[in-house]
Coordinates of C-alpha atoms in Angstrom, one line a residue:
M1 CA -30.1 -11.6 -10.6
S2 CA -29.4 -7.9 -10.3
A3 CA -30.3 -5.3 -12.9
K4 CA -27.6 -4.8 -15.5
K5 CA -25.6 -1.6 -15.6
T6 CA -25.3 -0.2 -19.1
V7 CA -22.7 2.6 -18.9
A8 CA -21.0 2.6 -15.5
R9 CA -21.2 0.4 -12.5
S10 CA -22.0 1.5 -8.9
K11 CA -19.4 3.4 -6.9
K12 CA -20.0 0.8 -4.2
L13 CA -17.9 -2.3 -4.0
G14 CA -20.0 -4.5 -1.8
P15 CA -21.1 -8.2 -1.7
Q16 CA -23.7 -7.8 -4.5
E17 CA -21.2 -6.1 -6.8
R18 CA -18.8 -9.0 -6.2
I19 CA -21.5 -11.5 -7.2
D20 CA -22.3 -9.5 -10.3
A21 CA -18.7 -9.3 -11.3
I22 CA -18.1 -13.0 -11.1
E23 CA -21.3 -13.6 -13.1
E24 CA -20.1 -11.2 -15.8
M25 CA -16.6 -12.7 -16.0
S26 CA -17.8 -16.2 -16.2
S27 CA -20.4 -15.6 -18.9
K28 CA -18.6 -13.7 -21.6
E29 CA -15.1 -13.2 -23.1
L30 CA -13.3 -10.2 -21.8
D31 CA -10.8 -8.0 -23.7
V32 CA -8.4 -8.0 -20.7
L33 CA -8.3 -10.1 -17.5
V34 CA -5.8 -9.0 -14.8
I35 CA -4.5 -11.4 -12.2
G36 CA -3.3 -9.8 -8.9
G37 CA -5.0 -7.2 -6.8
G38 CA -2.0 -5.3 -5.6
I39 CA -1.1 -1.8 -6.7
V40 CA 0.0 -2.8 -10.2
G41 CA -2.9 -5.2 -10.8
T42 CA -5.6 -2.7 -9.7
G43 CA -3.8 0.0 -11.7
S44 CA -3.8 -2.2 -14.8
A45 CA -7.5 -2.9 -14.4
M46 CA -8.1 0.9 -14.0
D47 CA -6.1 1.6 -17.1
A48 CA -7.9 -1.0 -19.2
A49 CA -11.4 -0.1 -18.1
T50 CA -10.8 3.6 -18.8
R51 CA -9.7 2.8 -22.3
G52 CA -13.1 1.3 -22.9
L53 CA -11.9 -2.3 -22.8
S54 CA -14.1 -5.0 -21.1
T55 CA -12.0 -5.8 -18.1
G56 CA -11.8 -8.3 -15.3
L57 CA -9.6 -8.3 -12.1
L58 CA -9.1 -11.3 -9.8
E59 CA -7.3 -11.3 -6.5
A60 CA -6.6 -14.5 -4.5
R61 CA -6.9 -12.8 -1.1
D62 CA -7.9 -9.2 -0.2
W63 CA -6.9 -6.1 -2.1
S64 CA -3.3 -5.2 -1.4
S65 CA -3.0 -8.1 1.1
G66 CA 0.6 -8.9 -0.1
T67 CA 3.3 -6.4 -0.8
S68 CA 1.2 -3.4 -1.6
S69 CA -0.1 -2.9 2.0
R70 CA 3.2 -3.4 3.7
S71 CA 5.4 -0.8 2.1
S72 CA 7.1 2.3 3.7
K73 CA 3.9 4.1 2.7
L74 CA 6.0 6.6 0.8
V75 CA 5.3 8.1 -2.7
H76 CA 8.8 9.2 -3.5
G77 CA 11.4 9.5 -6.2
G78 CA 13.9 7.3 -4.3
I79 CA 16.6 9.7 -3.4
R80 CA 19.1 6.9 -2.8
Y81 CA 18.8 5.8 -6.5
L82 CA 20.6 9.1 -7.5
E83 CA 23.8 7.6 -6.0
Q84 CA 23.3 4.6 -8.2
L85 CA 23.0 7.0 -11.2
D86 CA 19.5 5.7 -11.9
F87 CA 18.3 9.2 -13.0
G88 CA 15.6 7.9 -15.3
L89 CA 13.8 6.0 -12.6
V90 CA 14.1 8.9 -10.1
R91 CA 12.7 11.4 -12.7
E92 CA 9.8 9.2 -13.6
A93 CA 8.9 8.6 -10.0
L94 CA 9.0 12.3 -9.1
I95 CA 6.7 13.1 -12.0
E96 CA 4.3 10.4 -10.8
R97 CA 4.6 11.8 -7.2
G98 CA 3.4 15.2 -8.5
L99 CA 0.5 13.6 -10.3
L100 CA -0.7 11.7 -7.3
L101 CA -0.4 14.6 -5.0
Q102 CA -2.2 17.2 -7.1
R103 CA -4.4 15.4 -9.6
I104 CA -5.1 11.7 -9.0
A105 CA -5.4 11.4 -5.2
P106 CA -4.9 14.6 -3.2
H107 CA -7.1 13.2 -0.5
L108 CA -4.8 10.1 0.0
V109 CA -1.3 11.3 -0.9
K110 CA 0.2 14.1 1.4
P111 CA 3.5 15.9 1.5
V112 CA 6.0 14.8 4.2
R113 CA 9.2 16.5 5.2
F114 CA 12.4 14.7 5.9
L115 CA 15.7 15.6 7.6
Y116 CA 19.1 14.2 6.4
P117 CA 21.5 14.6 9.3
L118 CA 25.1 15.5 8.3
T119 CA 28.1 14.0 10.1
K120 CA 30.9 15.7 8.1
P121 CA 31.1 19.5 8.1
V122 CA 31.9 20.4 4.4
W123 CA 32.2 17.7 1.8
E124 CA 29.1 15.8 2.9
R125 CA 26.9 19.0 2.8
I126 CA 28.1 19.7 -0.8
Y127 CA 27.7 16.1 -1.9
I128 CA 24.2 15.5 -0.4
G129 CA 23.1 19.1 -1.3
A130 CA 24.0 18.5 -4.9
G131 CA 21.9 15.3 -4.9
M132 CA 18.9 17.1 -3.4
M133 CA 19.2 19.9 -5.9
L134 CA 19.1 17.4 -8.7
Y135 CA 16.1 15.8 -7.0
D136 CA 14.3 19.1 -7.0
I137 CA 15.2 19.8 -10.6
F138 CA 13.8 16.4 -11.7
S139 CA 10.5 17.1 -9.9
Y140 CA 9.9 20.1 -12.1
T141 CA 10.3 18.2 -15.4
G142 CA 6.7 16.9 -15.5
L143 CA 5.3 20.1 -17.0
R144 CA 3.6 21.0 -13.7
P145 CA 4.9 22.2 -10.3
P146 CA 6.0 19.3 -8.0
G147 CA 3.5 20.0 -5.3
V148 CA 6.1 20.2 -2.5
P149 CA 8.7 22.8 -1.4
H150 CA 12.3 22.4 -2.4
H151 CA 15.2 21.3 -0.1
R152 CA 16.7 23.5 2.6
H153 CA 20.0 23.6 4.5
L154 CA 19.9 23.6 8.3
T155 CA 22.6 24.6 10.8
K156 CA 23.2 22.5 13.9
R157 CA 21.2 25.0 16.0
Q158 CA 18.2 24.9 13.6
M159 CA 18.3 21.1 13.7
Q160 CA 18.3 21.0 17.5
K161 CA 15.3 23.3 17.5
S162 CA 13.4 21.2 15.0
I163 CA 14.3 17.8 16.4
P164 CA 15.3 18.2 20.1
S165 CA 15.4 14.5 20.6
L166 CA 18.5 14.0 18.5
R167 CA 21.9 13.4 20.2
S168 CA 23.8 16.6 19.9
N169 CA 27.0 14.8 19.0
A170 CA 25.4 12.8 16.3
F171 CA 25.4 15.5 13.6
V172 CA 27.0 18.8 12.5
G173 CA 24.0 20.1 10.5
G174 CA 21.5 18.8 8.1
L175 CA 19.3 19.2 5.0
T176 CA 15.6 18.9 4.6
Y177 CA 13.6 17.8 1.6
Y178 CA 10.0 16.8 0.8
D179 CA 8.5 13.6 -0.5
A180 CA 4.9 12.3 0.0
Q181 CA 3.2 9.5 1.9
V182 CA 0.1 7.4 1.5
D183 CA -2.0 4.8 3.3
D184 CA -1.0 2.1 0.7
A185 CA -3.8 -0.3 1.5
R186 CA -6.5 2.3 1.5
Y187 CA -5.2 3.6 -1.9
V188 CA -5.3 0.1 -3.5
A189 CA -8.8 -0.5 -2.2
T190 CA -9.9 2.8 -3.5
L191 CA -8.2 2.1 -6.9
A192 CA -10.0 -1.2 -7.2
R193 CA -13.3 0.5 -6.4
T194 CA -12.6 3.3 -8.9
A195 CA -11.8 0.7 -11.6
S196 CA -15.1 -1.0 -10.8
A197 CA -17.0 2.3 -11.1
Y198 CA -15.5 2.7 -14.6
G199 CA -16.8 -0.7 -15.6
A200 CA -14.2 -3.3 -14.6
H201 CA -15.5 -6.5 -13.1
V202 CA -13.4 -7.0 -9.9
A203 CA -13.5 -9.8 -7.3
S204 CA -11.3 -10.5 -4.4
R205 CA -10.9 -13.9 -2.7
V206 CA -10.9 -15.6 -6.1
R207 CA -7.7 -17.7 -6.8
V208 CA -6.4 -18.4 -10.3
E209 CA -5.5 -22.1 -10.3
G210 CA -4.6 -22.6 -13.9
F211 CA -4.7 -21.2 -17.4
L212 CA -7.0 -22.0 -20.3
K213 CA -5.0 -22.6 -23.5
V214 CA -5.7 -23.3 -27.2
G215 CA -2.5 -24.7 -28.5
Q216 CA 0.2 -22.4 -27.1
R217 CA -2.1 -19.5 -26.7
V218 CA -3.5 -18.4 -23.3
V219 CA -7.2 -17.7 -23.7
G220 CA -8.3 -17.4 -20.0
V221 CA -8.0 -18.8 -16.5
K222 CA -9.5 -21.4 -14.2
A223 CA -10.7 -19.6 -11.1
H224 CA -11.7 -20.8 -7.6
D225 CA -14.1 -18.6 -5.6
L226 CA -12.7 -19.2 -2.1
E227 CA -15.8 -17.7 -0.4
T228 CA -18.3 -20.1 -2.0
D229 CA -15.8 -22.9 -2.9
T230 CA -17.0 -22.9 -6.5
Y231 CA -15.0 -23.0 -9.7
F232 CA -15.5 -21.2 -12.9
D233 CA -13.6 -20.3 -16.1
V234 CA -12.9 -16.7 -17.3
K235 CA -12.1 -16.3 -21.0
A236 CA -10.2 -13.3 -22.2
K237 CA -8.4 -12.1 -25.3
Q238 CA -5.4 -11.0 -23.2
V239 CA -4.4 -12.0 -19.6
V240 CA -2.1 -9.8 -17.6
N241 CA -0.1 -11.4 -14.9
A242 CA 0.5 -8.7 -12.2
T243 CA 1.2 -11.0 -9.2
G244 CA 4.4 -9.4 -7.9
V245 CA 6.5 -11.8 -5.9
W246 CA 4.3 -14.6 -7.0
T247 CA 5.1 -14.0 -10.7
D248 CA 7.3 -17.1 -11.1
E249 CA 4.7 -19.3 -9.5
T250 CA 1.9 -17.9 -11.7
Q251 CA 4.1 -18.3 -14.8
S252 CA 4.8 -22.0 -13.9
M253 CA 1.1 -22.7 -14.3
V254 CA 1.4 -21.8 -18.0
G255 CA 3.8 -24.7 -18.5
E256 CA 6.4 -22.3 -20.0
R257 CA 9.7 -21.1 -18.5
G258 CA 9.6 -17.4 -17.7
Q259 CA 11.8 -15.0 -19.5
F260 CA 12.9 -13.4 -16.3
K261 CA 12.9 -14.1 -12.5
V262 CA 11.5 -12.2 -9.6
R263 CA 13.3 -12.3 -6.4
A264 CA 11.7 -11.5 -3.0
S265 CA 13.4 -9.1 -0.6
K266 CA 12.0 -8.8 2.9
G267 CA 11.5 -5.4 4.5
I268 CA 10.1 -4.8 8.0
H269 CA 8.9 -1.7 9.7
L270 CA 8.3 -0.8 13.4
V271 CA 5.5 1.4 14.6
V272 CA 6.1 3.5 17.7
P273 CA 4.1 6.2 19.4
R274 CA 4.7 9.7 18.2
D275 CA 5.5 10.9 21.8
R276 CA 8.5 8.6 22.1
F277 CA 10.7 11.4 20.7
Q278 CA 10.2 15.0 19.6
S279 CA 10.5 16.0 16.0
T280 CA 8.7 18.3 13.5
M281 CA 9.7 16.1 10.6
G282 CA 10.8 12.6 9.5
M283 CA 14.4 11.5 9.1
I284 CA 16.4 9.5 6.6
L285 CA 19.6 7.8 7.9
R286 CA 22.3 6.0 6.1
T287 CA 23.0 2.3 7.0
E288 CA 25.8 0.0 5.9
K289 CA 23.4 -1.5 3.3
S290 CA 20.9 1.1 2.3
V291 CA 18.9 3.9 4.1
L292 CA 16.6 3.9 7.0
F293 CA 13.4 6.1 7.2
V294 CA 11.7 7.5 10.3
I295 CA 8.3 8.6 9.0
P296 CA 5.6 10.5 10.7
W297 CA 2.4 8.6 10.6
G298 CA -0.5 10.3 12.4
R299 CA 0.0 9.6 16.1
H300 CA 2.9 7.2 15.3
W301 CA 6.3 6.9 13.8
L302 CA 7.1 4.3 11.1
I303 CA 10.7 3.1 11.3
G304 CA 12.1 1.0 8.4
T305 CA 13.2 -0.8 6.5
T306 CA 15.4 -3.9 6.2
D307 CA 16.5 -5.5 3.0
T308 CA 17.1 -9.2 3.1
D309 CA 16.5 -12.2 0.9
W310 CA 13.3 -14.2 1.5
Y311 CA 12.8 -17.7 0.2
L312 CA 10.0 -18.9 2.5
D313 CA 6.2 -18.4 2.6
K314 CA 5.3 -15.4 0.5
A315 CA 1.8 -14.9 1.9
H316 CA 3.0 -14.3 5.4
P317 CA 6.6 -13.0 5.6
A318 CA 7.6 -12.8 9.3
A319 CA 9.7 -10.3 11.1
T320 CA 12.3 -11.7 13.5
A321 CA 13.8 -10.4 16.7
A322 CA 17.0 -9.8 14.8
D323 CA 15.1 -7.6 12.3
I324 CA 13.6 -5.5 15.1
D325 CA 16.9 -5.1 16.9
Y326 CA 18.6 -4.0 13.7
L327 CA 16.1 -1.2 13.2
L328 CA 16.2 -0.1 16.9
E329 CA 20.1 -0.1 16.9
H330 CA 20.3 2.1 13.9
V331 CA 17.6 4.7 14.9
N332 CA 19.1 4.7 18.5
S333 CA 22.4 5.8 17.1
V334 CA 21.0 9.3 16.7
L335 CA 18.4 9.5 19.5
A336 CA 19.3 11.1 22.9
V337 CA 16.9 8.7 24.6
P338 CA 17.0 5.3 23.0
L339 CA 13.9 3.3 22.0
T340 CA 13.4 -0.2 23.4
R341 CA 11.3 -3.2 22.4
D342 CA 8.7 -2.0 25.0
D343 CA 8.2 1.1 22.8
V344 CA 7.2 -0.9 19.7
E345 CA 3.4 -1.0 19.4
G346 CA 3.3 -2.6 15.9
V347 CA 5.5 -4.5 13.4
Y348 CA 4.8 -5.5 9.8
A349 CA 6.8 -7.3 7.2
G350 CA 6.5 -7.2 3.4
L351 CA 8.2 -8.4 0.3
R352 CA 9.6 -6.4 -2.6
P353 CA 9.3 -8.0 -6.1
L354 CA 12.8 -7.3 -7.5
L355 CA 14.0 -8.4 -10.9
A356 CA 16.6 -11.0 -10.3
G357 CA 20.0 -10.2 -11.7
E358 CA 23.7 -11.0 -11.2
S359 CA 24.0 -9.2 -7.9
D360 CA 23.8 -11.3 -4.7
E361 CA 22.5 -8.3 -2.7
T362 CA 18.8 -7.5 -3.0
S363 CA 19.6 -3.8 -2.3
K364 CA 21.4 -3.7 -5.6
L365 CA 18.8 -5.5 -7.7
S366 CA 16.8 -3.4 -10.2
R367 CA 13.7 -1.4 -9.2
E368 CA 13.0 -0.9 -12.9
H369 CA 10.0 -2.8 -14.2
I370 CA 9.7 -5.1 -17.2
V371 CA 6.7 -6.0 -19.4
A372 CA 6.8 -9.0 -21.8
H373 CA 4.5 -11.3 -23.8
S374 CA 5.8 -14.5 -22.3
V375 CA 3.5 -16.6 -24.4
P376 CA 0.7 -15.6 -26.8
G377 CA -2.2 -14.1 -24.9
L378 CA -0.3 -13.6 -21.7
V379 CA 1.4 -10.3 -20.6
V380 CA 3.7 -10.3 -17.6
V381 CA 4.5 -7.2 -15.7
A382 CA 7.0 -7.3 -12.8
G383 CA 9.5 -5.4 -10.8
G384 CA 9.2 -1.6 -10.3
K385 CA 8.2 0.3 -7.2
W386 CA 4.9 1.4 -5.6
T387 CA 5.2 5.1 -6.8
T388 CA 5.4 4.2 -10.5
Y389 CA 2.5 1.8 -10.5
R390 CA 0.6 3.9 -13.0
I391 CA 3.4 3.7 -15.6
M392 CA 3.8 0.0 -15.0
A393 CA 0.0 -0.5 -15.5
K394 CA 0.1 1.6 -18.7
D395 CA 2.9 -0.3 -20.2
A396 CA 1.2 -3.6 -19.4
I397 CA -2.0 -2.6 -21.0
D398 CA -0.1 -1.1 -24.0
A399 CA 1.4 -4.6 -24.5
A400 CA -2.0 -6.2 -24.2
V401 CA -3.6 -3.7 -26.7
D402 CA -0.9 -4.4 -29.2
A403 CA -2.3 -7.9 -29.6
L404 CA -6.0 -6.7 -29.8
D405 CA -7.8 -5.8 -33.0
G406 CA -9.2 -2.4 -33.7
K407 CA -8.1 1.1 -32.7
I408 CA -8.0 1.4 -28.9
P409 CA -7.5 4.7 -27.1
E410 CA -4.3 5.6 -25.3
S411 CA -4.0 5.4 -21.6
A412 CA -5.9 8.2 -19.8
T413 CA -5.1 7.5 -16.2
D414 CA -2.8 10.5 -15.9
N415 CA -5.9 12.7 -16.0
I416 CA -8.5 10.6 -14.0
S417 CA -8.9 11.0 -10.3
L418 CA -9.7 8.3 -7.9
L419 CA -13.1 8.2 -6.2
G420 CA -13.2 10.8 -3.4
A421 CA -10.7 13.2 -5.0
E422 CA -12.9 15.5 -7.0
G423 CA -14.0 18.4 -4.8
Y424 CA -11.7 17.3 -1.9
Q425 CA -10.0 20.7 -1.5
A426 CA -13.4 22.5 -1.3
A427 CA -14.6 19.9 1.3
W428 CA -11.5 20.4 3.3
N429 CA -11.9 24.2 3.3
K430 CA -15.4 23.8 4.7
R431 CA -14.7 21.0 7.1
G432 CA -15.8 23.1 10.1
K433 CA -19.3 23.6 8.5
I434 CA -19.4 19.9 7.7
A435 CA -18.6 19.1 11.4
R436 CA -21.4 21.4 12.6
K437 CA -23.9 20.0 10.1
F438 CA -23.4 16.4 11.2
D439 CA -22.7 17.3 14.8
V440 CA -19.3 15.6 14.9
H441 CA -16.0 17.0 16.0
K442 CA -13.9 18.8 13.4
V443 CA -11.0 16.5 14.0
R444 CA -13.2 13.5 13.2
V445 CA -14.2 15.2 9.9
E446 CA -10.6 15.8 9.0
H447 CA -9.8 12.2 9.7
L448 CA -12.6 11.0 7.4
L449 CA -11.7 13.5 4.6
N450 CA -8.1 12.3 4.6
R451 CA -9.3 8.7 4.2
Y452 CA -12.3 9.0 2.0
G453 CA -12.1 12.4 0.4
V454 CA -15.6 13.7 -0.5
L455 CA -17.0 10.2 0.1
A456 CA -16.7 11.0 3.8
D457 CA -20.3 12.1 3.3
D458 CA -21.2 8.4 3.0
I459 CA -19.7 7.7 6.5
L460 CA -21.4 10.8 8.0
D461 CA -24.8 9.7 6.5
L462 CA -24.4 6.4 8.3
V463 CA -23.7 8.3 11.6
R464 CA -26.7 10.6 11.1
D465 CA -28.9 7.6 10.6
N466 CA -27.4 5.7 13.5
P467 CA -25.6 7.9 16.0
E468 CA -24.1 4.9 17.8
L469 CA -21.8 4.4 14.7
Q470 CA -19.9 7.5 15.7
E471 CA -18.4 5.6 18.7
P472 CA -14.7 4.8 18.4
L473 CA -13.6 1.2 18.2
P474 CA -12.1 -0.3 21.4
G475 CA -8.4 0.3 21.6
A476 CA -8.4 2.4 18.4
D477 CA -9.8 5.8 19.0
D478 CA -8.9 7.1 15.6
Y479 CA -11.5 4.9 13.9
I480 CA -15.3 4.8 14.3
K481 CA -17.8 2.0 14.0
A482 CA -19.3 3.5 10.8
E483 CA -16.0 2.9 9.0
V484 CA -16.4 -0.9 9.6
V485 CA -19.9 -0.9 8.2
Y486 CA -18.8 1.1 5.2
A487 CA -15.8 -1.2 4.6
A488 CA -18.1 -4.2 4.4
T489 CA -20.9 -2.6 2.3
S490 CA -18.9 -0.4 0.0
E491 CA -15.2 -1.3 0.0
G492 CA -15.1 -5.0 -0.6
A493 CA -14.1 -6.1 2.9
L494 CA -15.2 -9.7 3.5
H495 CA -13.4 -10.6 6.7
I496 CA -12.4 -9.1 10.0
E497 CA -8.8 -9.2 8.9
D498 CA -9.6 -7.1 5.8
V499 CA -11.0 -4.3 8.1
L500 CA -8.4 -4.4 10.9
A501 CA -5.3 -4.9 8.8
R502 CA -6.1 -2.9 5.6
R503 CA -9.3 -0.8 5.5
T504 CA -8.1 0.6 8.8
R505 CA -4.5 0.1 10.1
I506 CA -5.5 -1.0 13.6
S507 CA -3.5 -4.2 13.4
I508 CA -0.3 -2.2 13.4
E509 CA -1.3 1.0 15.2
A510 CA -3.1 -0.3 18.3
W511 CA -1.1 -1.6 21.3
D512 CA -3.2 -4.8 21.3
R513 CA -3.1 -5.0 17.5
G514 CA -6.8 -5.0 17.2
V515 CA -7.6 -7.8 19.7
S516 CA -10.2 -5.7 21.7
A517 CA -11.7 -4.3 18.5
A518 CA -12.2 -7.7 16.8
P519 CA -15.5 -8.8 18.6
V520 CA -17.0 -5.3 17.9
V521 CA -15.9 -5.5 14.2
A522 CA -17.4 -9.0 14.0
E523 CA -20.8 -7.8 15.2
L524 CA -20.8 -4.8 12.8
M525 CA -19.7 -6.8 9.8
G526 CA -22.0 -9.6 10.7
E527 CA -25.0 -7.4 10.6
A528 CA -24.0 -5.9 7.3
L529 CA -23.1 -9.2 5.7
G530 CA -25.6 -11.5 7.3
W531 CA -23.2 -13.6 9.4
D532 CA -24.6 -16.0 12.0
A533 CA -23.2 -16.5 15.5
A534 CA -20.8 -19.3 14.4
K535 CA -19.4 -17.2 11.6
K536 CA -18.8 -14.2 13.9
E537 CA -17.0 -16.5 16.4
S538 CA -14.8 -18.1 13.8
E539 CA -13.8 -14.8 12.4
V540 CA -12.7 -13.5 15.8
T541 CA -10.9 -16.7 16.6
Y542 CA -9.0 -16.6 13.3
Y543 CA -8.0 -13.0 13.9
L544 CA -6.8 -13.7 17.5
Q545 CA -4.7 -16.6 16.2
R546 CA -3.2 -14.4 13.6
V547 CA -2.1 -11.8 16.1
A548 CA -0.8 -14.3 18.5
A549 CA 1.3 -16.0 15.8
E550 CA 2.7 -12.7 14.5
R551 CA 3.7 -11.7 18.1
A552 CA 5.4 -15.0 18.7
S553 CA 7.2 -15.0 15.4
Q554 CA 8.7 -11.6 16.3
E555 CA 10.5 -13.2 19.2
Q556 CA 12.2 -15.8 17.0
P557 CA 16.0 -15.5 16.1
D558 CA 15.8 -16.3 12.4
D559 CA 13.6 -16.4 9.3
E560 CA 13.0 -20.2 9.4
S561 CA 11.9 -20.1 13.1
A562 CA 9.7 -17.0 12.6
E563 CA 8.0 -18.5 9.6
R564 CA 7.3 -21.8 11.4
V565 CA 5.6 -19.9 14.3
R566 CA 3.7 -17.5 12.0
L567 CA 2.2 -20.3 9.9
E568 CA 0.7 -22.0 13.0
A569 CA -2.2 -19.6 12.4
P570 CA -4.4 -20.8 9.5
D571 CA -5.0 -18.7 6.5
I572 CA -8.6 -17.3 6.4
S573 CA -9.4 -19.5 3.4
Q574 CA -8.5 -22.6 5.6
A575 CA -10.2 -21.4 8.8

């Protein structure tokens, strides 16, 4: 048994920390237990732990393996919600955007510029311009500067100079504005790790399979450790259900009918190489149903998203050939040289947890969130959007605190940075010196700083101790071997998929979707985690089956066919 930590836990989130967390959760009653390791669940654990509450967090798969790693990777106010007159949601999201950019995670959240092409000469410029002016005004209402420039008007000539790949007859001018972007999966993993550093007991690959009840009151959960196939109970004064699109299923285990329903909406994104068209900024385009984003993403573009009902398997939503063609058709309407399926290097699909209402269209369902005590001892938080996760987490823990005894501090997460943030700007300013000190290229240091912040030193220390770890991974030159070792020893990665799909984004960025990197990752993780040859082989086999099933599903004409093909690959817990 490891030594007990009295004030704060280690900043590492490795195998031993997971063992310690499970031991702690199973041996004492917690103040708050959070179910769900997506952005809202990890945010709730962070909020509770930093109030001084004894806190647990369980996730059935990997951190952010569901919705939270498959978003548009934007931290934004939602400019389209202005047209729906949802001013409160937009203002709230823009204030959060500023916090994330400047205080909470400046190493992970970055400004990004977008173009809105105009097709009508006068009235559209006035209408859209008024909306963007309101967007800018709202961003200043959080008692601090927004952290991004305000919108600008562009003439047709200025647009052609900025985005020469646009068809000249597709627009008459444009407006530009700023939002922010984030590696969503990396953010969630960092958030879980930060919550752990503040004392939360966090464990992934632990599935909640039932609730403990005394009368009608929920007093804990029945948990199944999928890594060791062992079962244990976790007792807690308050349980928070933050399971997103799985909210209804989780609620059904209580034996009570939920007060509201969550409806899943599928959104898919394409990843194409940055050189397929020239532009100095991203784009936002109107479609008949919603809007479509073209987002700069390192050496790639992200193109998305769709918005369709999904009633099938929630763990592995599948993109269809029709989904891909829909996105290509809409982006090609403004490009001089159209994109084809051959230009698509990656595809991913995710589900939005929307509060079900009277509308039949998912694009019109609410992005507001709701918090409720569905039964005594159980708080449910659902709906909302990625950008406002901190507010959702605060509201959920506020509801839990209302049922606890004693005076408990208010939420402090608006003033607490994630690991890697403090000192990031100073480290960025001296990145050249860091590169010379560790004898690595400056571009590599920039890459590490923008993924780990000041914790990039940990990666560079690994490289200094073992220079071979500076080598890039096969088929994915942006990532080095040291990042794999670090993911396994410090970031809670337990399987190849965790590294290739979420700690890095190789599964969507590489042409082969990580197939050539998988054996190398298995060797690196195996050495760090003590895998034998059979375990390494099974991990690689599973990952290759996953990639093959995803590729095949993307050739199918409809959701049912795509799901059937995708589910031919076993889940890692069944492999």
